[in-house]
Amino acid sequence: MKVWFITGASRGFGALMTKEALAAGDAVIATARNPETVTAQFGDHPNLLAVALDVTDEAQAKEAAAAGIGRFGRIDVLVNNAGYGLLGAVEEATAEEIEKLYATNVFGLLKVTRAVLPYMRRQRSGHILNFSSIGGYFGYPGWGIYGSTKFAVEGLSESMAAELEPFGIKVTIIEPGFFRTDFLSDASLAVSPASIADYQGTPAGNMRDFAADANHAQPGNPAKLAAGIMTMVDSANPPLRMPFGSDTIAMIEAQHASVAKELAIWRELAVSTDYSRDATAVA
């Protein structure tokens, strides 16, 4: 039996992963700002501990981790799922909006991870799943600030994977594309109210209309993603990156091709800056 610690467990991917884990006979420390929203869905399950957690509160993160250890004795899988989106051009976002987004998507993830890692290091095992996005691999117009939080998650996760390997702790970055959750609804998406007229009709401005029209029409099936995560976690060698969705795969392949093409064009200038390319350089 694995013990899961899932943030944002009251809805979306978090609730679906909680359901899958409980169905598999695992235990779940399911966290949410209001834990009653968790128990309302799953009832008084013997393998479920619903805990109050605002990921921006470091003390509460430590209390939640300690409560989970007190109940189940260990934490095998940490899922940093809590987060939300911000739609608007980079210039349109206010400092307050940006700081609030980073407080949850980046600093909140770090606070929860630091609260759980001492227990994983002590048991010399564990698996951390950090939710990123295809927006953490490719910069979309209109999603620059949100995407930057996911780029941060990707970089942190890569470093943690190397740092934690000696302790038997694995790290996987979850990269969903567009899935039919409530992510594009008011519950999970903030839209910068400061709309600048110049951006109307540009890719950034058009993204506002696309997001409204795409809500609940996305190609990805959330239940299949949750089941896929269970399969991935059970594997002997889970990947560093786990993309989900055909749209994600297409964008990753296109991004790789674009980078390779640009590198080929500018390679000579790039390598010309080495000392070895300077005939007058002194060893």
PDB file of C-alpha atoms in Angstrom:
ATOM      1  CA  MET A   1       0.000   0.000   0.000  1.00  0.00           C
ATOM      2  CA  LYS A   2       1.316   3.404  -0.990  1.00  0.00           C
ATOM      3  CA  VAL A   3       0.582   6.563   0.972  1.00  0.00           C
ATOM      4  CA  TRP A   4      -0.183   9.593  -1.194  1.00  0.00           C
ATOM      5  CA  PHE A   5      -0.066  13.261  -0.182  1.00  0.00           C
ATOM      6  CA  ILE A   6      -2.116  15.222  -2.725  1.00  0.00           C
ATOM      7  CA  THR A   7      -2.580  18.984  -2.784  1.00  0.00           C
ATOM      8  CA  GLY A   8      -5.664  20.486  -4.364  1.00  0.00           C
ATOM      9  CA  ALA A   9      -7.516  17.224  -3.780  1.00  0.00           C
ATOM     10  CA  SER A  10     -11.044  18.635  -3.709  1.00  0.00           C
ATOM     11  CA  ARG A  11     -11.546  18.880  -7.481  1.00  0.00           C
ATOM     12  CA  GLY A  12     -10.019  18.371 -10.913  1.00  0.00           C
ATOM     13  CA  PHE A  13      -6.973  16.162 -11.246  1.00  0.00           C
ATOM     14  CA  GLY A  14      -6.503  16.115  -7.464  1.00  0.00           C
ATOM     15  CA  ALA A  15      -9.917  14.576  -6.805  1.00  0.00           C
ATOM     16  CA  LEU A  16      -9.503  12.087  -9.650  1.00  0.00           C
ATOM     17  CA  MET A  17      -6.102  10.938  -8.373  1.00  0.00           C
ATOM     18  CA  THR A  18      -7.539  10.596  -4.869  1.00  0.00           C
ATOM     19  CA  LYS A  19     -10.319   8.409  -6.278  1.00  0.00           C
ATOM     20  CA  GLU A  20      -7.868   6.230  -8.230  1.00  0.00           C
ATOM     21  CA  ALA A  21      -5.512   5.794  -5.274  1.00  0.00           C
ATOM     22  CA  LEU A  22      -8.288   4.811  -2.875  1.00  0.00           C
ATOM     23  CA  ALA A  23      -9.697   2.370  -5.440  1.00  0.00           C
ATOM     24  CA  ALA A  24      -6.257   0.763  -5.687  1.00  0.00           C
ATOM     25  CA  GLY A  25      -6.191   0.194  -1.931  1.00  0.00           C
ATOM     26  CA  ASP A  26      -3.723   2.986  -1.247  1.00  0.00           C
ATOM     27  CA  ALA A  27      -3.989   5.605   1.482  1.00  0.00           C
ATOM     28  CA  VAL A  28      -4.393   9.303   0.711  1.00  0.00           C
ATOM     29  CA  ILE A  29      -3.615  12.414   2.685  1.00  0.00           C
ATOM     30  CA  ALA A  30      -5.966  14.634   0.681  1.00  0.00           C
ATOM     31  CA  THR A  31      -5.415  18.317   1.267  1.00  0.00           C
ATOM     32  CA  ALA A  32      -7.608  21.275   0.399  1.00  0.00           C
ATOM     33  CA  ARG A  33      -8.306  24.730   1.755  1.00  0.00           C
ATOM     34  CA  ASN A  34     -11.580  23.292   3.040  1.00  0.00           C
ATOM     35  CA  PRO A  35     -11.160  19.573   3.850  1.00  0.00           C
ATOM     36  CA  GLU A  36     -14.924  19.166   4.141  1.00  0.00           C
ATOM     37  CA  THR A  37     -15.094  19.378   0.334  1.00  0.00           C
ATOM     38  CA  VAL A  38     -12.963  16.227   0.254  1.00  0.00           C
ATOM     39  CA  THR A  39     -14.976  14.237   2.780  1.00  0.00           C
ATOM     40  CA  ALA A  40     -18.189  15.295   1.033  1.00  0.00           C
ATOM     41  CA  GLN A  41     -16.966  13.455  -2.077  1.00  0.00           C
ATOM     42  CA  PHE A  42     -15.300  10.409  -0.577  1.00  0.00           C
ATOM     43  CA  GLY A  43     -17.025   9.976   2.771  1.00  0.00           C
ATOM     44  CA  ASP A  44     -15.457   8.525   5.890  1.00  0.00           C
ATOM     45  CA  HIS A  45     -12.992   6.227   4.106  1.00  0.00           C
ATOM     46  CA  PRO A  46     -10.553   4.329   6.375  1.00  0.00           C
ATOM     47  CA  ASN A  47      -7.642   5.076   4.042  1.00  0.00           C
ATOM     48  CA  LEU A  48      -8.448   8.773   3.665  1.00  0.00           C
ATOM     49  CA  LEU A  49      -7.201  11.652   5.788  1.00  0.00           C
ATOM     50  CA  ALA A  50      -8.630  15.001   4.708  1.00  0.00           C
ATOM     51  CA  VAL A  51      -6.439  17.850   5.915  1.00  0.00           C
ATOM     52  CA  ALA A  52      -6.774  21.618   5.686  1.00  0.00           C
ATOM     53  CA  LEU A  53      -3.969  23.144   3.646  1.00  0.00           C
ATOM     54  CA  ASP A  54      -3.380  26.488   2.021  1.00  0.00           C
ATOM     55  CA  VAL A  55      -0.117  25.783   0.198  1.00  0.00           C
ATOM     56  CA  THR A  56       1.013  29.377   0.718  1.00  0.00           C
ATOM     57  CA  ASP A  57       1.109  28.747   4.500  1.00  0.00           C
ATOM     58  CA  GLU A  58       4.386  27.009   5.366  1.00  0.00           C
ATOM     59  CA  ALA A  59       3.398  26.251   8.962  1.00  0.00           C
ATOM     60  CA  GLN A  60       0.170  24.631   7.777  1.00  0.00           C
ATOM     61  CA  ALA A  61       2.123  22.576   5.226  1.00  0.00           C
ATOM     62  CA  LYS A  62       4.327  21.205   7.999  1.00  0.00           C
ATOM     63  CA  GLU A  63       1.271  20.455  10.139  1.00  0.00           C
ATOM     64  CA  ALA A  64      -0.414  18.621   7.268  1.00  0.00           C
ATOM     65  CA  ALA A  65       2.673  16.492   6.609  1.00  0.00           C
ATOM     66  CA  ALA A  66       3.016  15.679  10.310  1.00  0.00           C
ATOM     67  CA  ALA A  67      -0.683  14.750  10.507  1.00  0.00           C
ATOM     68  CA  GLY A  68      -0.250  12.377   7.582  1.00  0.00           C
ATOM     69  CA  ILE A  69       2.785  10.747   9.166  1.00  0.00           C
ATOM     70  CA  GLY A  70       0.911  10.459  12.444  1.00  0.00           C
ATOM     71  CA  ARG A  71      -1.949   8.634  10.715  1.00  0.00           C
ATOM     72  CA  PHE A  72      -0.125   6.433   8.181  1.00  0.00           C
ATOM     73  CA  GLY A  73       3.533   6.440   9.267  1.00  0.00           C
ATOM     74  CA  ARG A  74       5.007   7.371   5.889  1.00  0.00           C
ATOM     75  CA  ILE A  75       4.505   9.348   2.667  1.00  0.00           C
ATOM     76  CA  ASP A  76       5.381   7.508  -0.549  1.00  0.00           C
ATOM     77  CA  VAL A  77       4.021   9.832  -3.227  1.00  0.00           C
ATOM     78  CA  LEU A  78       3.787  13.617  -3.010  1.00  0.00           C
ATOM     79  CA  VAL A  79       1.593  15.202  -5.682  1.00  0.00           C
ATOM     80  CA  ASN A  80       2.045  18.963  -5.972  1.00  0.00           C
ATOM     81  CA  ASN A  81      -1.150  19.567  -7.905  1.00  0.00           C
ATOM     82  CA  ALA A  82      -2.567  22.770  -6.373  1.00  0.00           C
ATOM     83  CA  GLY A  83      -2.348  25.812  -8.588  1.00  0.00           C
ATOM     84  CA  TYR A  84      -4.268  28.087 -10.921  1.00  0.00           C
ATOM     85  CA  GLY A  85      -3.868  29.991 -14.182  1.00  0.00           C
ATOM     86  CA  LEU A  86      -3.539  33.626 -15.191  1.00  0.00           C
ATOM     87  CA  LEU A  87      -4.586  34.724 -18.664  1.00  0.00           C
ATOM     88  CA  GLY A  88      -3.378  37.933 -20.250  1.00  0.00           C
ATOM     89  CA  ALA A  89      -0.372  39.424 -22.009  1.00  0.00           C
ATOM     90  CA  VAL A  90       2.743  39.816 -19.876  1.00  0.00           C
ATOM     91  CA  GLU A  91       2.388  43.599 -20.016  1.00  0.00           C
ATOM     92  CA  GLU A  92      -1.218  43.422 -18.852  1.00  0.00           C
ATOM     93  CA  ALA A  93      -0.513  41.515 -15.631  1.00  0.00           C
ATOM     94  CA  THR A  94      -0.150  43.587 -12.485  1.00  0.00           C
ATOM     95  CA  ALA A  95       2.583  43.070  -9.904  1.00  0.00           C
ATOM     96  CA  GLU A  96      -0.067  41.941  -7.414  1.00  0.00           C
ATOM     97  CA  GLU A  97      -1.447  39.322  -9.820  1.00  0.00           C
ATOM     98  CA  ILE A  98       2.041  38.013 -10.585  1.00  0.00           C
ATOM     99  CA  GLU A  99       3.103  37.786  -6.951  1.00  0.00           C
ATOM    100  CA  LYS A 100      -0.116  36.026  -5.975  1.00  0.00           C
ATOM    101  CA  LEU A 101       0.296  33.481  -8.765  1.00  0.00           C
ATOM    102  CA  TYR A 102       3.906  32.733  -7.819  1.00  0.00           C
ATOM    103  CA  ALA A 103       2.895  32.439  -4.156  1.00  0.00           C
ATOM    104  CA  THR A 104       0.734  29.433  -5.040  1.00  0.00           C
ATOM    105  CA  ASN A 105       2.257  27.846  -8.142  1.00  0.00           C
ATOM    106  CA  VAL A 106       5.943  28.123  -7.184  1.00  0.00           C
ATOM    107  CA  PHE A 107       6.461  29.122  -3.558  1.00  0.00           C
ATOM    108  CA  GLY A 108       3.520  26.989  -2.420  1.00  0.00           C
ATOM    109  CA  LEU A 109       4.958  23.969  -4.199  1.00  0.00           C
ATOM    110  CA  LEU A 110       8.292  24.601  -2.497  1.00  0.00           C
ATOM    111  CA  LYS A 111       6.735  24.966   0.946  1.00  0.00           C
ATOM    112  CA  VAL A 112       4.857  21.675   0.653  1.00  0.00           C
ATOM    113  CA  THR A 113       7.897  19.876  -0.777  1.00  0.00           C
ATOM    114  CA  ARG A 114      10.142  21.097   2.032  1.00  0.00           C
ATOM    115  CA  ALA A 115       7.539  19.941   4.550  1.00  0.00           C
ATOM    116  CA  VAL A 116       7.408  16.400   3.118  1.00  0.00           C
ATOM    117  CA  LEU A 117      11.028  15.799   2.079  1.00  0.00           C
ATOM    118  CA  PRO A 118      12.449  15.208   5.593  1.00  0.00           C
ATOM    119  CA  TYR A 119      10.155  12.178   5.935  1.00  0.00           C
ATOM    120  CA  MET A 120      11.059  10.838   2.497  1.00  0.00           C
ATOM    121  CA  ARG A 121      14.772  11.257   3.202  1.00  0.00           C
ATOM    122  CA  ARG A 122      14.369   9.456   6.503  1.00  0.00           C
ATOM    123  CA  GLN A 123      12.691   6.489   4.822  1.00  0.00           C
ATOM    124  CA  ARG A 124      15.145   6.695   1.855  1.00  0.00           C
ATOM    125  CA  SER A 125      12.324   6.423  -0.664  1.00  0.00           C
ATOM    126  CA  GLY A 126       9.574   8.426  -2.270  1.00  0.00           C
ATOM    127  CA  HIS A 127       8.257   9.878  -5.487  1.00  0.00           C
ATOM    128  CA  ILE A 128       7.451  13.557  -6.055  1.00  0.00           C
ATOM    129  CA  LEU A 129       5.047  14.478  -8.843  1.00  0.00           C
ATOM    130  CA  ASN A 130       5.150  18.168  -9.715  1.00  0.00           C
ATOM    131  CA  PHE A 131       2.360  19.386 -11.945  1.00  0.00           C
ATOM    132  CA  SER A 132       3.650  21.579 -14.714  1.00  0.00           C
ATOM    133  CA  SER A 133       1.942  22.079 -18.090  1.00  0.00           C
ATOM    134  CA  ILE A 134       2.741  22.147 -21.765  1.00  0.00           C
ATOM    135  CA  GLY A 135       2.939  25.862 -20.921  1.00  0.00           C
ATOM    136  CA  GLY A 136       6.043  25.024 -18.913  1.00  0.00           C
ATOM    137  CA  TYR A 137       7.728  23.630 -22.029  1.00  0.00           C
ATOM    138  CA  PHE A 138       6.538  26.090 -24.655  1.00  0.00           C
ATOM    139  CA  GLY A 139       5.652  29.774 -24.221  1.00  0.00           C
ATOM    140  CA  TYR A 140       2.115  30.521 -25.392  1.00  0.00           C
ATOM    141  CA  PRO A 141       0.979  34.103 -26.075  1.00  0.00           C
ATOM    142  CA  GLY A 142      -1.430  35.231 -23.392  1.00  0.00           C
ATOM    143  CA  TRP A 143      -0.077  32.705 -20.911  1.00  0.00           C
ATOM    144  CA  GLY A 144       3.378  34.199 -20.297  1.00  0.00           C
ATOM    145  CA  ILE A 145       3.096  34.784 -16.548  1.00  0.00           C
ATOM    146  CA  TYR A 146       1.363  31.473 -15.877  1.00  0.00           C
ATOM    147  CA  GLY A 147       3.833  29.664 -18.129  1.00  0.00           C
ATOM    148  CA  SER A 148       6.750  31.253 -16.298  1.00  0.00           C
ATOM    149  CA  THR A 149       5.576  29.647 -13.045  1.00  0.00           C
ATOM    150  CA  LYS A 150       5.550  26.267 -14.784  1.00  0.00           C
ATOM    151  CA  PHE A 151       8.978  26.876 -16.341  1.00  0.00           C
ATOM    152  CA  ALA A 152      10.127  27.452 -12.747  1.00  0.00           C
ATOM    153  CA  VAL A 153       8.558  24.153 -11.674  1.00  0.00           C
ATOM    154  CA  GLU A 154      10.380  22.371 -14.500  1.00  0.00           C
ATOM    155  CA  GLY A 155      13.770  23.803 -13.498  1.00  0.00           C
ATOM    156  CA  LEU A 156      13.257  23.100  -9.805  1.00  0.00           C
ATOM    157  CA  SER A 157      12.164  19.554 -10.575  1.00  0.00           C
ATOM    158  CA  GLU A 158      15.183  18.801 -12.762  1.00  0.00           C
ATOM    159  CA  SER A 159      17.539  19.944 -10.012  1.00  0.00           C
ATOM    160  CA  MET A 160      15.633  18.059  -7.315  1.00  0.00           C
ATOM    161  CA  ALA A 161      15.747  14.879  -9.372  1.00  0.00           C
ATOM    162  CA  ALA A 162      19.559  15.002  -9.277  1.00  0.00           C
ATOM    163  CA  GLU A 163      19.728  16.127  -5.637  1.00  0.00           C
ATOM    164  CA  LEU A 164      17.344  13.462  -4.339  1.00  0.00           C
ATOM    165  CA  GLU A 165      18.540  10.467  -6.353  1.00  0.00           C
ATOM    166  CA  PRO A 166      21.102   9.486  -3.659  1.00  0.00           C
ATOM    167  CA  PHE A 167      18.208   9.106  -1.201  1.00  0.00           C
ATOM    168  CA  GLY A 168      16.118   6.861  -3.439  1.00  0.00           C
ATOM    169  CA  ILE A 169      13.599   9.639  -4.114  1.00  0.00           C
ATOM    170  CA  LYS A 170      12.323  10.061  -7.661  1.00  0.00           C
ATOM    171  CA  VAL A 171      10.897  13.206  -9.262  1.00  0.00           C
ATOM    172  CA  THR A 172       8.506  13.376 -12.200  1.00  0.00           C
ATOM    173  CA  ILE A 173       7.221  16.492 -13.941  1.00  0.00           C
ATOM    174  CA  ILE A 174       3.609  16.062 -15.064  1.00  0.00           C
ATOM    175  CA  GLU A 175       2.963  17.990 -18.298  1.00  0.00           C
ATOM    176  CA  PRO A 176      -0.733  18.001 -19.244  1.00  0.00           C
ATOM    177  CA  GLY A 177      -1.998  19.654 -22.385  1.00  0.00           C
ATOM    178  CA  PHE A 178      -5.563  20.937 -22.597  1.00  0.00           C
ATOM    179  CA  PHE A 179      -7.777  18.631 -20.541  1.00  0.00           C
ATOM    180  CA  ARG A 180     -11.511  18.883 -19.958  1.00  0.00           C
ATOM    181  CA  THR A 181     -11.309  20.095 -16.364  1.00  0.00           C
ATOM    182  CA  ASP A 182     -12.464  23.381 -14.825  1.00  0.00           C
ATOM    183  CA  PHE A 183      -9.034  24.927 -15.431  1.00  0.00           C
ATOM    184  CA  LEU A 184     -10.475  27.482 -17.889  1.00  0.00           C
ATOM    185  CA  SER A 185     -13.360  28.368 -15.577  1.00  0.00           C
ATOM    186  CA  ASP A 186     -13.449  31.109 -12.944  1.00  0.00           C
ATOM    187  CA  ALA A 187     -12.644  28.582 -10.215  1.00  0.00           C
ATOM    188  CA  SER A 188      -9.144  27.913 -11.587  1.00  0.00           C
ATOM    189  CA  LEU A 189      -8.362  30.786 -13.945  1.00  0.00           C
ATOM    190  CA  ALA A 190      -7.779  34.451 -13.255  1.00  0.00           C
ATOM    191  CA  VAL A 191      -8.000  36.838 -16.197  1.00  0.00           C
ATOM    192  CA  SER A 192      -6.068  40.091 -16.064  1.00  0.00           C
ATOM    193  CA  PRO A 193      -8.730  42.824 -16.066  1.00  0.00           C
ATOM    194  CA  ALA A 194      -6.264  45.363 -17.483  1.00  0.00           C
ATOM    195  CA  SER A 195      -6.895  44.600 -21.141  1.00  0.00           C
ATOM    196  CA  ILE A 196      -4.732  46.817 -23.385  1.00  0.00           C
ATOM    197  CA  ALA A 197      -6.431  47.774 -26.649  1.00  0.00           C
ATOM    198  CA  ASP A 198      -3.251  47.315 -28.702  1.00  0.00           C
ATOM    199  CA  TYR A 199      -3.321  43.579 -28.001  1.00  0.00           C
ATOM    200  CA  GLN A 200      -6.801  43.098 -29.449  1.00  0.00           C
ATOM    201  CA  GLY A 201      -6.538  41.017 -32.604  1.00  0.00           C
ATOM    202  CA  THR A 202      -3.015  39.839 -31.743  1.00  0.00           C
ATOM    203  CA  PRO A 203      -2.178  36.295 -30.585  1.00  0.00           C
ATOM    204  CA  ALA A 204      -2.262  37.417 -26.933  1.00  0.00           C
ATOM    205  CA  GLY A 205      -5.605  39.170 -27.304  1.00  0.00           C
ATOM    206  CA  ASN A 206      -7.133  36.347 -29.316  1.00  0.00           C
ATOM    207  CA  MET A 207      -6.148  33.869 -26.607  1.00  0.00           C
ATOM    208  CA  ARG A 208      -8.737  35.397 -24.294  1.00  0.00           C
ATOM    209  CA  ASP A 209     -11.496  34.426 -26.743  1.00  0.00           C
ATOM    210  CA  PHE A 210      -9.963  31.013 -27.378  1.00  0.00           C
ATOM    211  CA  ALA A 211      -9.865  30.186 -23.669  1.00  0.00           C
ATOM    212  CA  ALA A 212     -13.521  31.124 -23.225  1.00  0.00           C
ATOM    213  CA  ASP A 213     -14.606  29.030 -26.217  1.00  0.00           C
ATOM    214  CA  ALA A 214     -12.372  26.059 -25.352  1.00  0.00           C
ATOM    215  CA  ASN A 215     -13.667  25.596 -21.805  1.00  0.00           C
ATOM    216  CA  HIS A 216     -15.041  22.042 -21.432  1.00  0.00           C
ATOM    217  CA  ALA A 217     -14.229  21.354 -25.087  1.00  0.00           C
ATOM    218  CA  GLN A 218     -10.595  20.389 -24.532  1.00  0.00           C
ATOM    219  CA  PRO A 219      -9.380  17.139 -26.116  1.00  0.00           C
ATOM    220  CA  GLY A 220      -7.883  15.539 -22.997  1.00  0.00           C
ATOM    221  CA  ASN A 221      -9.808  13.124 -20.753  1.00  0.00           C
ATOM    222  CA  PRO A 222      -8.989  13.910 -17.074  1.00  0.00           C
ATOM    223  CA  ALA A 223      -9.985  10.446 -15.830  1.00  0.00           C
ATOM    224  CA  LYS A 224      -7.541   8.834 -18.261  1.00  0.00           C
ATOM    225  CA  LEU A 225      -4.760  11.131 -17.034  1.00  0.00           C
ATOM    226  CA  ALA A 226      -5.419  10.114 -13.418  1.00  0.00           C
ATOM    227  CA  ALA A 227      -5.335   6.436 -14.403  1.00  0.00           C
ATOM    228  CA  GLY A 228      -2.160   7.055 -16.409  1.00  0.00           C
ATOM    229  CA  ILE A 229      -0.472   8.568 -13.390  1.00  0.00           C
ATOM    230  CA  MET A 230      -1.254   5.424 -11.393  1.00  0.00           C
ATOM    231  CA  THR A 231       0.377   3.320 -14.122  1.00  0.00           C
ATOM    232  CA  MET A 232       3.410   5.596 -14.236  1.00  0.00           C
ATOM    233  CA  VAL A 233       3.880   5.634 -10.448  1.00  0.00           C
ATOM    234  CA  ASP A 234       3.777   1.818 -10.375  1.00  0.00           C
ATOM    235  CA  SER A 235       6.587   1.545 -12.935  1.00  0.00           C
ATOM    236  CA  ALA A 236      10.088   0.582 -11.825  1.00  0.00           C
ATOM    237  CA  ASN A 237      11.709   3.508 -13.644  1.00  0.00           C
ATOM    238  CA  PRO A 238       9.319   6.464 -13.852  1.00  0.00           C
ATOM    239  CA  PRO A 239      10.321   9.268 -16.231  1.00  0.00           C
ATOM    240  CA  LEU A 240      11.599  12.711 -15.300  1.00  0.00           C
ATOM    241  CA  ARG A 241       8.972  14.182 -17.631  1.00  0.00           C
ATOM    242  CA  MET A 242       5.567  12.646 -18.269  1.00  0.00           C
ATOM    243  CA  PRO A 243       3.592  14.508 -20.936  1.00  0.00           C
ATOM    244  CA  PHE A 244      -0.117  13.757 -21.256  1.00  0.00           C
ATOM    245  CA  GLY A 245      -2.250  14.482 -24.318  1.00  0.00           C
ATOM    246  CA  SER A 246      -1.690  14.341 -28.055  1.00  0.00           C
ATOM    247  CA  ASP A 247      -1.565  18.142 -28.150  1.00  0.00           C
ATOM    248  CA  THR A 248       1.304  18.093 -25.661  1.00  0.00           C
ATOM    249  CA  ILE A 249       3.274  15.574 -27.698  1.00  0.00           C
ATOM    250  CA  ALA A 250       2.762  17.632 -30.874  1.00  0.00           C
ATOM    251  CA  MET A 251       3.967  20.840 -29.213  1.00  0.00           C
ATOM    252  CA  ILE A 252       7.026  19.149 -27.681  1.00  0.00           C
ATOM    253  CA  GLU A 253       8.018  17.697 -31.037  1.00  0.00           C
ATOM    254  CA  ALA A 254       7.481  21.064 -32.764  1.00  0.00           C
ATOM    255  CA  GLN A 255       9.513  22.839 -30.076  1.00  0.00           C
ATOM    256  CA  HIS A 256      12.406  20.389 -30.456  1.00  0.00           C
ATOM    257  CA  ALA A 257      12.383  20.847 -34.224  1.00  0.00           C
ATOM    258  CA  SER A 258      12.348  24.641 -33.884  1.00  0.00           C
ATOM    259  CA  VAL A 259      15.245  24.662 -31.430  1.00  0.00           C
ATOM    260  CA  ALA A 260      17.278  22.305 -33.636  1.00  0.00           C
ATOM    261  CA  LYS A 261      16.652  24.472 -36.714  1.00  0.00           C
ATOM    262  CA  GLU A 262      17.643  27.695 -34.947  1.00  0.00           C
ATOM    263  CA  LEU A 263      20.719  26.066 -33.416  1.00  0.00           C
ATOM    264  CA  ALA A 264      21.908  24.927 -36.835  1.00  0.00           C
ATOM    265  CA  ILE A 265      21.609  28.487 -38.178  1.00  0.00           C
ATOM    266  CA  TRP A 266      23.425  30.163 -35.299  1.00  0.00           C
ATOM    267  CA  ARG A 267      25.842  27.401 -34.270  1.00  0.00           C
ATOM    268  CA  GLU A 268      28.987  29.050 -35.649  1.00  0.00           C
ATOM    269  CA  LEU A 269      28.364  32.321 -33.811  1.00  0.00           C
ATOM    270  CA  ALA A 270      27.514  30.412 -30.639  1.00  0.00           C
ATOM    271  CA  VAL A 271      30.763  28.409 -30.550  1.00  0.00           C
ATOM    272  CA  SER A 272      32.884  31.348 -31.741  1.00  0.00           C
ATOM    273  CA  THR A 273      32.871  32.771 -28.221  1.00  0.00           C
ATOM    274  CA  ASP A 274      35.090  29.969 -26.823  1.00  0.00           C
ATOM    275  CA  TYR A 275      38.742  30.739 -26.053  1.00  0.00           C
ATOM    276  CA  SER A 276      39.667  27.820 -28.297  1.00  0.00           C
ATOM    277  CA  ARG A 277      38.374  29.784 -31.287  1.00  0.00           C
ATOM    278  CA  ASP A 278      40.727  32.699 -30.551  1.00  0.00           C
ATOM    279  CA  ALA A 279      44.103  32.179 -32.231  1.00  0.00           C
ATOM    280  CA  THR A 280      45.712  34.722 -29.886  1.00  0.00           C
ATOM    281  CA  ALA A 281      44.439  33.143 -26.699  1.00  0.00           C
ATOM    282  CA  VAL A 282      47.072  32.167 -24.155  1.00  0.00           C
ATOM    283  CA  ALA A 283      46.612  28.846 -22.425  1.00  0.00           C
TER     284      ALA A 283
END
